[in-house]
JSON list of C-alpha atoms in Angstrom, two decimals:
[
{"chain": "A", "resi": 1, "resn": "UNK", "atom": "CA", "xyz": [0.00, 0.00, 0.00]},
{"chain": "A", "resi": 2, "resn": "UNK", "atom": "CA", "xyz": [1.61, 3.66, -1.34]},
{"chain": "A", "resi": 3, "resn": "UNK", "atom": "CA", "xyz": [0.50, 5.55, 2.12]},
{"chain": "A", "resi": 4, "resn": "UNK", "atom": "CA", "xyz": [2.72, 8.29, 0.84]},
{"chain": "A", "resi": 5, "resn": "UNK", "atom": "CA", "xyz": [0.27, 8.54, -2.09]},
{"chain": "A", "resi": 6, "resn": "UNK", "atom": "CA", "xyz": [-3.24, 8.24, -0.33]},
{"chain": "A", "resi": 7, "resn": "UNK", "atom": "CA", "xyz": [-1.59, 11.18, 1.73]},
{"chain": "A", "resi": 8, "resn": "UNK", "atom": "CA", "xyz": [-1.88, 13.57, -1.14]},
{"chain": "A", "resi": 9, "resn": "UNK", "atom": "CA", "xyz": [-5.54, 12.69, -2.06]},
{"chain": "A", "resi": 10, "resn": "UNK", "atom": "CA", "xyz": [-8.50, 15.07, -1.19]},
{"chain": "A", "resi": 11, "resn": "UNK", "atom": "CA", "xyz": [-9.55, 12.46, 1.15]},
{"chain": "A", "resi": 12, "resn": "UNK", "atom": "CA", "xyz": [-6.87, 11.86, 3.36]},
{"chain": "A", "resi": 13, "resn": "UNK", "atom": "CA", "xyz": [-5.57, 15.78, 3.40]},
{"chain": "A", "resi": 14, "resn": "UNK", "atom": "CA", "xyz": [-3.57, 16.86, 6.48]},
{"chain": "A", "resi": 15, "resn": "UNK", "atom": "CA", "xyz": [-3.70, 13.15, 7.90]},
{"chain": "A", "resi": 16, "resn": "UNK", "atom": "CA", "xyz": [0.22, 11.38, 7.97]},
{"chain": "A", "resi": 17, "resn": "UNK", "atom": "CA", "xyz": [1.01, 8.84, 6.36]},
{"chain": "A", "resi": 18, "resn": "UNK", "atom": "CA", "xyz": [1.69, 6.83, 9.66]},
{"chain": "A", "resi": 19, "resn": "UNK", "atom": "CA", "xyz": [-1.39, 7.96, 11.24]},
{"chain": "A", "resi": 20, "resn": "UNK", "atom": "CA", "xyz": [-3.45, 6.42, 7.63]},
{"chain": "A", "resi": 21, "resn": "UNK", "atom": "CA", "xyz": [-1.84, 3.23, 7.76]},
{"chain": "A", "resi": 22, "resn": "UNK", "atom": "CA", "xyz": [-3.34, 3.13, 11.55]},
{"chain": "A", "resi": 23, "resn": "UNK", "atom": "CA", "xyz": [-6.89, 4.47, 10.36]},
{"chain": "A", "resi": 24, "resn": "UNK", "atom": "CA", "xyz": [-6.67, 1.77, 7.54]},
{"chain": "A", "resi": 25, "resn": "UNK", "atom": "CA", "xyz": [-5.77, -1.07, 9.97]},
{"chain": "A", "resi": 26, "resn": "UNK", "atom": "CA", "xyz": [-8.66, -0.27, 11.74]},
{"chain": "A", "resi": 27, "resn": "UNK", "atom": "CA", "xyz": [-11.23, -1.34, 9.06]},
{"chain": "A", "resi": 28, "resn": "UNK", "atom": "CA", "xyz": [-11.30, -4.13, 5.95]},
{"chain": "A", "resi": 29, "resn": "UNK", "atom": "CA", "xyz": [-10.40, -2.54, 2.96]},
{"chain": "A", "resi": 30, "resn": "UNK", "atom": "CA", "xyz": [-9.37, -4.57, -0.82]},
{"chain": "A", "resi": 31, "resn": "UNK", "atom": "CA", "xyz": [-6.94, -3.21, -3.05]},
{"chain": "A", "resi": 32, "resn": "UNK", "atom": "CA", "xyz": [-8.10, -4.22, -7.11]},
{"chain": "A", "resi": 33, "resn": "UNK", "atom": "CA", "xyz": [-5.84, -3.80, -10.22]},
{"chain": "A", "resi": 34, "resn": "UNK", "atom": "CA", "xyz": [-7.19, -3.22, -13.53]},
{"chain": "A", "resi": 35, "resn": "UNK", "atom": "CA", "xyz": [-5.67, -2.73, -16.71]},
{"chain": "A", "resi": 36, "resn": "UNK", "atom": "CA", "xyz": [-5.94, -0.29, -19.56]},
{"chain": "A", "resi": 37, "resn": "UNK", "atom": "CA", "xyz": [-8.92, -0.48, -21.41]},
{"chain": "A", "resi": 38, "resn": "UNK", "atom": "CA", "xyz": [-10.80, -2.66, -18.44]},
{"chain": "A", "resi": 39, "resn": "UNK", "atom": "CA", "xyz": [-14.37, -1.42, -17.26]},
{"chain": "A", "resi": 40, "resn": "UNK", "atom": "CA", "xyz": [-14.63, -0.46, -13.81]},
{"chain": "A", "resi": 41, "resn": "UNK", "atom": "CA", "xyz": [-17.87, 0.05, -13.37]},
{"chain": "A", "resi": 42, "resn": "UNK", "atom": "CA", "xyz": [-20.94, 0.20, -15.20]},
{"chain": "A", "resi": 43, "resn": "UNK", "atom": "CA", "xyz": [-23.66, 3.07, -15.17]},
{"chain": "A", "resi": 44, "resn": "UNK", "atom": "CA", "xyz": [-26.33, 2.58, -13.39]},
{"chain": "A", "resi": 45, "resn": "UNK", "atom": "CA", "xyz": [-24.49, -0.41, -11.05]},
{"chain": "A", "resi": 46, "resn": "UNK", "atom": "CA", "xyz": [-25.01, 0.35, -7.71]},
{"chain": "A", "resi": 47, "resn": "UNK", "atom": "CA", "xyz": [-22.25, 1.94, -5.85]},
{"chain": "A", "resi": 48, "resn": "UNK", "atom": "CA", "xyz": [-21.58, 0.02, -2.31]},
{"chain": "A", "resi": 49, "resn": "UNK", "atom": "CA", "xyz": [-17.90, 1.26, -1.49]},
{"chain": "A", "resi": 50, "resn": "UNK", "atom": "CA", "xyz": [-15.54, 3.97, -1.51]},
{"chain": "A", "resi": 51, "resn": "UNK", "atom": "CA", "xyz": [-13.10, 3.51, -3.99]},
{"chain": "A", "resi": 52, "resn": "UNK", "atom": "CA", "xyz": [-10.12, 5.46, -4.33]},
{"chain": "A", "resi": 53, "resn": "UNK", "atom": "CA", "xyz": [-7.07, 5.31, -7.52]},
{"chain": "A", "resi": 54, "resn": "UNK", "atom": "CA", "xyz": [-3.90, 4.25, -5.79]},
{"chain": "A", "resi": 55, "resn": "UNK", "atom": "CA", "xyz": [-1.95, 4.13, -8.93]},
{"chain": "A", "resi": 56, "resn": "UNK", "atom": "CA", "xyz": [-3.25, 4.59, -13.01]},
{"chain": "A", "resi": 57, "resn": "UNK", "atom": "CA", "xyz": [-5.79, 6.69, -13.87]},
{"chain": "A", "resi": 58, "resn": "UNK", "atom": "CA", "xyz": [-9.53, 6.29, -15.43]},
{"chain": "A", "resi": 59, "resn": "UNK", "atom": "CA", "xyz": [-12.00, 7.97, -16.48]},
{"chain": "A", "resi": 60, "resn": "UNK", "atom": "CA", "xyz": [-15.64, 8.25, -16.80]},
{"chain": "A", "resi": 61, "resn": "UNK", "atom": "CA", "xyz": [-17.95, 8.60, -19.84]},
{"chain": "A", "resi": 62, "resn": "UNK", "atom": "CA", "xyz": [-21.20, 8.69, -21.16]},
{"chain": "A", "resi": 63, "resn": "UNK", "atom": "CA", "xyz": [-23.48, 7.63, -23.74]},
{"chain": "A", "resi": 64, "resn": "UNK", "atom": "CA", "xyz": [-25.93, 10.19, -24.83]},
{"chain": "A", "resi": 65, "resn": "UNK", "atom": "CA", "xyz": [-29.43, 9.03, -26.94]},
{"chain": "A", "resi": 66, "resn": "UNK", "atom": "CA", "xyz": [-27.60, 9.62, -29.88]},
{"chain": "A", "resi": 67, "resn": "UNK", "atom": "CA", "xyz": [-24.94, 7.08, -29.42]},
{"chain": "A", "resi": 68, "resn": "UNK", "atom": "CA", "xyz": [-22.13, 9.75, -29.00]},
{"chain": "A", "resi": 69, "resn": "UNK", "atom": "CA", "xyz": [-19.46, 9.15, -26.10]},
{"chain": "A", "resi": 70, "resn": "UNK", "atom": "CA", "xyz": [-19.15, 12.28, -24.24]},
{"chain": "A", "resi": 71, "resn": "UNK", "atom": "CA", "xyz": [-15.99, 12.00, -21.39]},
{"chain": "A", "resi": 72, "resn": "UNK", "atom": "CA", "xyz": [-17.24, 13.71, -18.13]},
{"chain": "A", "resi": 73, "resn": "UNK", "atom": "CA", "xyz": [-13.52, 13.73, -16.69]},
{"chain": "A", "resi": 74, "resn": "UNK", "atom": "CA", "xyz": [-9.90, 12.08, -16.52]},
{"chain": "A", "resi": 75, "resn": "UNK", "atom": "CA", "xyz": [-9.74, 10.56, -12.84]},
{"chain": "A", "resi": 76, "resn": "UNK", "atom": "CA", "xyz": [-5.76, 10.16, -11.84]},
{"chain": "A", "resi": 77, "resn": "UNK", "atom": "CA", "xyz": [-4.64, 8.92, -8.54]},
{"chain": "A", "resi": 78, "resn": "UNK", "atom": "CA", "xyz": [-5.00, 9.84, -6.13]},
{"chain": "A", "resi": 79, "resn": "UNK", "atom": "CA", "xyz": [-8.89, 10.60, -7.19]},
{"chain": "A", "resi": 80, "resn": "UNK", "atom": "CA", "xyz": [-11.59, 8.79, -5.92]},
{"chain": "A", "resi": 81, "resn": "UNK", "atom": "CA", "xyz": [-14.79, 7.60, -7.79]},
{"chain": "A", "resi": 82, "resn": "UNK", "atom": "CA", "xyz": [-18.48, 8.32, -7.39]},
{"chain": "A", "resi": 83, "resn": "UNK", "atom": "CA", "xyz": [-18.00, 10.42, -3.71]},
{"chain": "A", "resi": 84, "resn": "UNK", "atom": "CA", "xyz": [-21.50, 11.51, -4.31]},
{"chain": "A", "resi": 85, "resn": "UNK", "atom": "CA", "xyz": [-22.91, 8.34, -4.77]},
{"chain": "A", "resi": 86, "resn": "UNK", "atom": "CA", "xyz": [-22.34, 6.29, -1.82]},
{"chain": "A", "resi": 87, "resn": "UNK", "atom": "CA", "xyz": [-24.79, 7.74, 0.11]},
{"chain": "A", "resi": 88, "resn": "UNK", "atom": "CA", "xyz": [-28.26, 8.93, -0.31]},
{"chain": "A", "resi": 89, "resn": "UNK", "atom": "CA", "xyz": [-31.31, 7.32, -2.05]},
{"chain": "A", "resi": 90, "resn": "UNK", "atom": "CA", "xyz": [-29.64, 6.50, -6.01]},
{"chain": "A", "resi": 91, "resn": "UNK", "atom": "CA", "xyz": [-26.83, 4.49, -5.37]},
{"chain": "A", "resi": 92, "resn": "UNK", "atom": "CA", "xyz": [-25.64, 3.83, -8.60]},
{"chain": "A", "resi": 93, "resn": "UNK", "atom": "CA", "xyz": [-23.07, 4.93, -10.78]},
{"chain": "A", "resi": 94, "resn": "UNK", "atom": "CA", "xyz": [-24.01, 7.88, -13.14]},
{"chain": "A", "resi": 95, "resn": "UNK", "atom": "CA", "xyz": [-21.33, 6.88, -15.85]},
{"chain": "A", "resi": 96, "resn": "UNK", "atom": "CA", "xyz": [-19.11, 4.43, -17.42]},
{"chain": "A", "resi": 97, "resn": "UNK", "atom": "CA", "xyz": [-15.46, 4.27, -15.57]},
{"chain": "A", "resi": 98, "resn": "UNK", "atom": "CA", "xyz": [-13.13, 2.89, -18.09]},
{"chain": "A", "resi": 99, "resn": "UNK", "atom": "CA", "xyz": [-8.90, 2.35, -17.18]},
{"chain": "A", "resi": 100, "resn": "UNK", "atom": "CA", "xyz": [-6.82, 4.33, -19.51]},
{"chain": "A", "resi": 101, "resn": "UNK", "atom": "CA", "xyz": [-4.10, 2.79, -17.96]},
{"chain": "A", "resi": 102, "resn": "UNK", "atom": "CA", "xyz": [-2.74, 0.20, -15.86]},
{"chain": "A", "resi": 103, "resn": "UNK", "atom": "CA", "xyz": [-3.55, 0.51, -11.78]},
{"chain": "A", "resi": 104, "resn": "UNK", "atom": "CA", "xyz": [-5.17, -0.19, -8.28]},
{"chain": "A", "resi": 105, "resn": "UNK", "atom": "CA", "xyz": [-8.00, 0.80, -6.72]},
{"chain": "A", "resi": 106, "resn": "UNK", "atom": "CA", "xyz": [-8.10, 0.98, -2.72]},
{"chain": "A", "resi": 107, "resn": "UNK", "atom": "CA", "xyz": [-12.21, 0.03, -2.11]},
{"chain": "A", "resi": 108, "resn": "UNK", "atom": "CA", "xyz": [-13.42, 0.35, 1.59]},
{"chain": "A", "resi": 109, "resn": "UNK", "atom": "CA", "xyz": [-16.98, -0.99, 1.98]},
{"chain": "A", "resi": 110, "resn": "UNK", "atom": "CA", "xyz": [-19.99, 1.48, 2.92]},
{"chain": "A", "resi": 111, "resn": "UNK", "atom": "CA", "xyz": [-20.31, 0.45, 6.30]},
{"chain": "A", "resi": 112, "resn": "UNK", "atom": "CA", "xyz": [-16.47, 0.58, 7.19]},
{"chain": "A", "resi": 113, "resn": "UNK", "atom": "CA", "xyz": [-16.00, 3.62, 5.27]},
{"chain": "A", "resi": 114, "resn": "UNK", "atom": "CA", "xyz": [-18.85, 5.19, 7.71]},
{"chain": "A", "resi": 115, "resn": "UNK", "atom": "CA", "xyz": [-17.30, 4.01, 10.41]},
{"chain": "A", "resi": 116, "resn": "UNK", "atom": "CA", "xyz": [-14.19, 5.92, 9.40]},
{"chain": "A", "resi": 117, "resn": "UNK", "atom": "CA", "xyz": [-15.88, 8.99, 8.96]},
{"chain": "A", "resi": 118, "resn": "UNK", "atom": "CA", "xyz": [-17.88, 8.85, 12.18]},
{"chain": "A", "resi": 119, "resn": "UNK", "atom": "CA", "xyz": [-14.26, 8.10, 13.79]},
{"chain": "A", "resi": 120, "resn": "UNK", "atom": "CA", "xyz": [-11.81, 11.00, 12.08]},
{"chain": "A", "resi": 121, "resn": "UNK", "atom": "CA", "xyz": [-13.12, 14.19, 12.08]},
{"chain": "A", "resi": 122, "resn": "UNK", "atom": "CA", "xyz": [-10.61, 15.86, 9.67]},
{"chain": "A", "resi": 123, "resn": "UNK", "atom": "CA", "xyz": [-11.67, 12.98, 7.10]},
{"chain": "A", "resi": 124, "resn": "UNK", "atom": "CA", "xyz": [-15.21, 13.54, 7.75]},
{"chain": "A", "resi": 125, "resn": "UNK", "atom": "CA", "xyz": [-14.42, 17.49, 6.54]},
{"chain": "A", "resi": 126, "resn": "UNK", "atom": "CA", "xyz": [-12.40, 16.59, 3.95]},
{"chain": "A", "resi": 127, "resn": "UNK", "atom": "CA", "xyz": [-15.55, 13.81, 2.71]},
{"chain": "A", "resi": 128, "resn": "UNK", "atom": "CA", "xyz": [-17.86, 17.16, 2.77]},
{"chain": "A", "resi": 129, "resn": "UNK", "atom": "CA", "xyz": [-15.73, 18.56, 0.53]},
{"chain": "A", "resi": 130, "resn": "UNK", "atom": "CA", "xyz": [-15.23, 16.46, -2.08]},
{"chain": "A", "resi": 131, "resn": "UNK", "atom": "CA", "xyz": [-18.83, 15.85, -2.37]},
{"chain": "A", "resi": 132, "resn": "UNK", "atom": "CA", "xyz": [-19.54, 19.62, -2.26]},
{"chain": "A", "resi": 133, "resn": "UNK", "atom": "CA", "xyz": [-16.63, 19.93, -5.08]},
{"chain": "A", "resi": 134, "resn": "UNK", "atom": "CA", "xyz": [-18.50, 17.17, -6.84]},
{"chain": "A", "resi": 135, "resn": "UNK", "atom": "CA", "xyz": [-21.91, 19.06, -6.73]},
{"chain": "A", "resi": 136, "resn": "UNK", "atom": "CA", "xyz": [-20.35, 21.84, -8.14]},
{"chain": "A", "resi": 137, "resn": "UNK", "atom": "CA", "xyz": [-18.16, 20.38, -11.03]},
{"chain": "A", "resi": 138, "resn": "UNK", "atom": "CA", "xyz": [-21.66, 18.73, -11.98]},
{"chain": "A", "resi": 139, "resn": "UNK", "atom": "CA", "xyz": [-23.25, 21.05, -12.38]},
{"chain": "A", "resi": 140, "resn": "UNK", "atom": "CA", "xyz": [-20.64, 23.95, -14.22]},
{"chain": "A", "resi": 141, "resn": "UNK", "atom": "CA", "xyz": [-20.93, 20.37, -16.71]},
{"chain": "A", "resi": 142, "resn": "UNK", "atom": "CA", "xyz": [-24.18, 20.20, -17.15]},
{"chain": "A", "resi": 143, "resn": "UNK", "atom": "CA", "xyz": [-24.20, 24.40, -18.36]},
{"chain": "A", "resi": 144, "resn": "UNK", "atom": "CA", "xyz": [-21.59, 23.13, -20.85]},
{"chain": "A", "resi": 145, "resn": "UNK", "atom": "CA", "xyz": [-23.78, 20.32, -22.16]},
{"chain": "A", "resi": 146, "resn": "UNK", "atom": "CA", "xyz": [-26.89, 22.69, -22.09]},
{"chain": "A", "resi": 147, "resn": "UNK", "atom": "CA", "xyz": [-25.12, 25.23, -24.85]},
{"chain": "A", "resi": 148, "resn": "UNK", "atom": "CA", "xyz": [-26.71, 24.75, -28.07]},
{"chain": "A", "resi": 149, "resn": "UNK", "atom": "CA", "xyz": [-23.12, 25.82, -29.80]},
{"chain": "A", "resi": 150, "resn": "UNK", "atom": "CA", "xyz": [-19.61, 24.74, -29.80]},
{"chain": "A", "resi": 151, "resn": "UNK", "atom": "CA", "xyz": [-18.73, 28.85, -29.87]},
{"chain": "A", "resi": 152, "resn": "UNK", "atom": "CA", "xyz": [-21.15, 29.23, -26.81]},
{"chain": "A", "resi": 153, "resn": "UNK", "atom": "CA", "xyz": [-19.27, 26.20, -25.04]},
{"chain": "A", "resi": 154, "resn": "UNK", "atom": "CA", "xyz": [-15.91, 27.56, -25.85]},
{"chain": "A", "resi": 155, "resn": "UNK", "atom": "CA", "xyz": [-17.02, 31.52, -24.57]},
{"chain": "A", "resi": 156, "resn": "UNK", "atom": "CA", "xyz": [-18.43, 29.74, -21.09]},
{"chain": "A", "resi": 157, "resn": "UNK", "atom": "CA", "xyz": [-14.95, 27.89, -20.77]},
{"chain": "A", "resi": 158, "resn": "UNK", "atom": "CA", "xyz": [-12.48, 31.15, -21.60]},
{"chain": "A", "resi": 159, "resn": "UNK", "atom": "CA", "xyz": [-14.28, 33.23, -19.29]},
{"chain": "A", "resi": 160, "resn": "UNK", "atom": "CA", "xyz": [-14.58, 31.25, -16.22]},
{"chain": "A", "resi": 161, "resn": "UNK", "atom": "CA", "xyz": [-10.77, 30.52, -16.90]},
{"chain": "A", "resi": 162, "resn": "UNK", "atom": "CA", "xyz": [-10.77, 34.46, -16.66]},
{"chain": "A", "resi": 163, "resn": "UNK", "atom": "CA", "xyz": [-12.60, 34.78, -13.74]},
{"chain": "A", "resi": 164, "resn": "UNK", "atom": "CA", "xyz": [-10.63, 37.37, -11.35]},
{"chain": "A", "resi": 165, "resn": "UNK", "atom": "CA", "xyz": [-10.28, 39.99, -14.40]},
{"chain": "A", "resi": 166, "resn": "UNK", "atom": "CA", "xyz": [-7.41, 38.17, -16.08]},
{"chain": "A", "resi": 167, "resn": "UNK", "atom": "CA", "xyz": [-7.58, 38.97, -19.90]},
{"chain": "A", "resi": 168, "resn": "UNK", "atom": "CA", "xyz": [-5.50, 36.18, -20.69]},
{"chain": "A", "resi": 169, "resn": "UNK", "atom": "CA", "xyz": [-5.41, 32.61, -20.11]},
{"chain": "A", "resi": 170, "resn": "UNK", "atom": "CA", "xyz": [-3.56, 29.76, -20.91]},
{"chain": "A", "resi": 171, "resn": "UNK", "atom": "CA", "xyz": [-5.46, 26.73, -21.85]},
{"chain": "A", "resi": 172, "resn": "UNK", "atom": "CA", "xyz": [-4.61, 23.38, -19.69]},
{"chain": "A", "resi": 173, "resn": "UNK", "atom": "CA", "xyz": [-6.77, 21.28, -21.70]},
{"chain": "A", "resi": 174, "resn": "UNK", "atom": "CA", "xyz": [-5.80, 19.79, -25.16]},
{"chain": "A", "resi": 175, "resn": "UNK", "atom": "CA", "xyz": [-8.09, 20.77, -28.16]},
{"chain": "A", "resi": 176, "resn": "UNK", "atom": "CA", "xyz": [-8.96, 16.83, -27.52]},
{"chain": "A", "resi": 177, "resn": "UNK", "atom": "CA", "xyz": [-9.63, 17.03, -24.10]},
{"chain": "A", "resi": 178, "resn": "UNK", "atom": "CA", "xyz": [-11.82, 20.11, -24.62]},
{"chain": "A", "resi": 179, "resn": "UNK", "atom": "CA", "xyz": [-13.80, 18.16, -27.19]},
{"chain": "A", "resi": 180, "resn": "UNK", "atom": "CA", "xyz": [-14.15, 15.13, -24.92]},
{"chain": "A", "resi": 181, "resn": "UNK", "atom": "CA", "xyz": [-15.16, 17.59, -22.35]},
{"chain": "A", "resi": 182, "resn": "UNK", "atom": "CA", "xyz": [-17.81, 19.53, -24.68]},
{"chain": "A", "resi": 183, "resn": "UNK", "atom": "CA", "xyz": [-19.14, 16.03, -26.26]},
{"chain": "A", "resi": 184, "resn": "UNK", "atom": "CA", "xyz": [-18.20, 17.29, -29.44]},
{"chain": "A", "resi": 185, "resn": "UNK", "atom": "CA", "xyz": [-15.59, 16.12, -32.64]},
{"chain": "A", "resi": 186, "resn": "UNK", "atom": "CA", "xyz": [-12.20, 17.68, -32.13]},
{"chain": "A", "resi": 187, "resn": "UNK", "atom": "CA", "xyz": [-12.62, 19.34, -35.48]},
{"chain": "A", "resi": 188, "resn": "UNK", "atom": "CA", "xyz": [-15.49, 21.01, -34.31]},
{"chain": "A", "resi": 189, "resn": "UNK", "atom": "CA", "xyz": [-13.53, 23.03, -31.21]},
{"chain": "A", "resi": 190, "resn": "UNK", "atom": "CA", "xyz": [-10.43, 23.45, -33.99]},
{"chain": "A", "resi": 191, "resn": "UNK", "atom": "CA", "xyz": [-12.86, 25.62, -35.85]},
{"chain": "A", "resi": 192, "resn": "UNK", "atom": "CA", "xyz": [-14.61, 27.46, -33.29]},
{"chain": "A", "resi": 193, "resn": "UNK", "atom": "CA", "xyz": [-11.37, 28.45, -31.84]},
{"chain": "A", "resi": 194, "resn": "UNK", "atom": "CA", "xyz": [-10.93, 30.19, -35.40]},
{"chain": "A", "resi": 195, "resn": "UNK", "atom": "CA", "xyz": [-14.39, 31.64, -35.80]},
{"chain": "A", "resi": 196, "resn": "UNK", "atom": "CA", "xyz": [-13.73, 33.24, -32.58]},
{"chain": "A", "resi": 197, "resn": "UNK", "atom": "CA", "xyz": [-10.24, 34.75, -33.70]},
{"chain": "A", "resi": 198, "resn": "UNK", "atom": "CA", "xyz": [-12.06, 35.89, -37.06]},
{"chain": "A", "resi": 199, "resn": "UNK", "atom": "CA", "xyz": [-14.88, 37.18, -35.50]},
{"chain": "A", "resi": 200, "resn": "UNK", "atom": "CA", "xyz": [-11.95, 39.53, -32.89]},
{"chain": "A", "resi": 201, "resn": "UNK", "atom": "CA", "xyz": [-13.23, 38.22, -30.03]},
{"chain": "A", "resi": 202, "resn": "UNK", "atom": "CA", "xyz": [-10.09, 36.03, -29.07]},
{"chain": "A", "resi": 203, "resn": "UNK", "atom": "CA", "xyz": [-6.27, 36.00, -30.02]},
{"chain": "A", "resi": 204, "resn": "UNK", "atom": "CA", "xyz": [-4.76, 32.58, -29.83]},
{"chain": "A", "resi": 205, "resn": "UNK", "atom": "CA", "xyz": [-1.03, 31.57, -30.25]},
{"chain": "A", "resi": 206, "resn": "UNK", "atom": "CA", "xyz": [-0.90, 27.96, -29.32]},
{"chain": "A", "resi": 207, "resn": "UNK", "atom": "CA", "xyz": [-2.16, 27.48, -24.89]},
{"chain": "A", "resi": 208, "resn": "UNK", "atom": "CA", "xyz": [-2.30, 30.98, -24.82]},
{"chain": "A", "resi": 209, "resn": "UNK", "atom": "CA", "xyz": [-5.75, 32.72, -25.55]},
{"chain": "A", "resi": 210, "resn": "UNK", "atom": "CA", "xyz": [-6.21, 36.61, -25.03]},
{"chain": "A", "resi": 211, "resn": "UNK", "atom": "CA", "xyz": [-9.68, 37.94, -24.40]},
{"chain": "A", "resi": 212, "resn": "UNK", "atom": "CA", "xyz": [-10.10, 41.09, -26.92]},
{"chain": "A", "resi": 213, "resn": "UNK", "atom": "CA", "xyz": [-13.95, 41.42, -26.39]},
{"chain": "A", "resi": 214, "resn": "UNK", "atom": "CA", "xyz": [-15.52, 39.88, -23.02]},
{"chain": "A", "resi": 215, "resn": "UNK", "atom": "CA", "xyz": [-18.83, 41.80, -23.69]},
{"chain": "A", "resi": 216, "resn": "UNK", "atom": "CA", "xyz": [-18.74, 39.55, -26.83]},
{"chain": "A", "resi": 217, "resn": "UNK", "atom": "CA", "xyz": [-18.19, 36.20, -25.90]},
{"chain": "A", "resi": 218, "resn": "UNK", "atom": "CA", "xyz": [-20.62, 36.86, -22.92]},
{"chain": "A", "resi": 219, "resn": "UNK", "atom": "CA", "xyz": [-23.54, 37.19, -25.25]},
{"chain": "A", "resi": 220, "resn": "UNK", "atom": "CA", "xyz": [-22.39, 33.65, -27.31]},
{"chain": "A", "resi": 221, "resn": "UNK", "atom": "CA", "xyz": [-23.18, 32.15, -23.93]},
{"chain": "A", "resi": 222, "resn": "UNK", "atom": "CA", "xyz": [-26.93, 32.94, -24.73]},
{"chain": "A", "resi": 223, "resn": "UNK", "atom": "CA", "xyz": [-27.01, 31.59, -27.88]}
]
């Protein structure tokens, strides 16, 4: 077990690793490997255990009526999966979780992972959190989804990146990763990107992206 690396992950912030190894003595816990390409979970399978990446990465993804697959999110360790889904009435996962690489899983079942919370306050906060950060990555998600154009998705993105005044930003994502994240061909962000230099709203040179009208790609968010 890489305590060194559960002692970086949202869940298990400020605690040491000596004093996690003691916390996970305390209650049964499995580790799982998977493999790249392997299905974690299923959507709609209900979800009965915390389950954090020790090593690897996945990622979860959709299927939309229309047969597109539309990537919610990359999921690296130390991430955990589903934090909003272990408890409350819909226990079940809300998307595919596929590997994209070779790794472990830590999995602590629902009734020992309450009985950690109800025992460590600091990992109690820390659980609050997550699923409060969860809430709210959720739903900034679902606005993207809700745009009715690639241009309007794009505008949203820049500007929240801008949030704070900042007139220039410098993109983290890929133009793939942005498409996988808008549910949308890569081609299709390629070109928007474009439009939105044409139309002197942006500048882009490569990451970088300089906001030349705000007022402008504010209104594309209504479209």
């Amino acid at each position: 077990m890489n305590y060194n690396q559960l002692s970086v992950s949202p869940l298990f912030k400020g605690v040491s690793d000596s004093d996690i190894e003691a916390i996970l003595s305390a209650v049964p816990f499995r580790i799982r490997k998977f493999r790249m390409g392997n299905l974690i979970s299923q959507s709609g399978e209900p979800v009965s255990s915390l389950m954090i990446v020790t090593s690897g990465a996945v990622k979860g993804e959709m299927v939309d009526d229309a047969g597109r697959v539309i990537k919610i999110e990359d999921i690296p360790a130390p991430g955990a999966l589903a934090t909003a889904f272990i408890f409350g009435k819909t226990n079940r996962f809300p998307v595919n979780v596929i590997a994209i690489s070779d790794g472990e899983i830590l999995s602590i079942e629902k009734p020992a992972f309450l009985k950690l919370l109800m025992g460590n306050d600091i990992i109690l906060v820390n659980f609050l959190n997550m699923i409060s950060n969860r809430s709210q990555f959720l739903s900034e998600k679902i606005k993207f989804l809700n745009f009715k154009t690639i241009k309007g998705k794009l505008a949203q993105f820049i500007l929240q990146k801008a949030e704070g005044g900042n007139s220039t930003i410098i993109l983290e994502m890929t133009q793939n990763d942005l498409a996988d994240f808008f549910g949308v061909a890569r081609p299709s962000v390629s070109r928007a990107i474009g439009e939105l230099e044409q139309e002197g709203f942006i500048e882009a040179a490569g990451k970088n992206i300089r906001i030349l009208n705000k007022e402008g790609l504010s209104g594309l968010t209504a479209d």
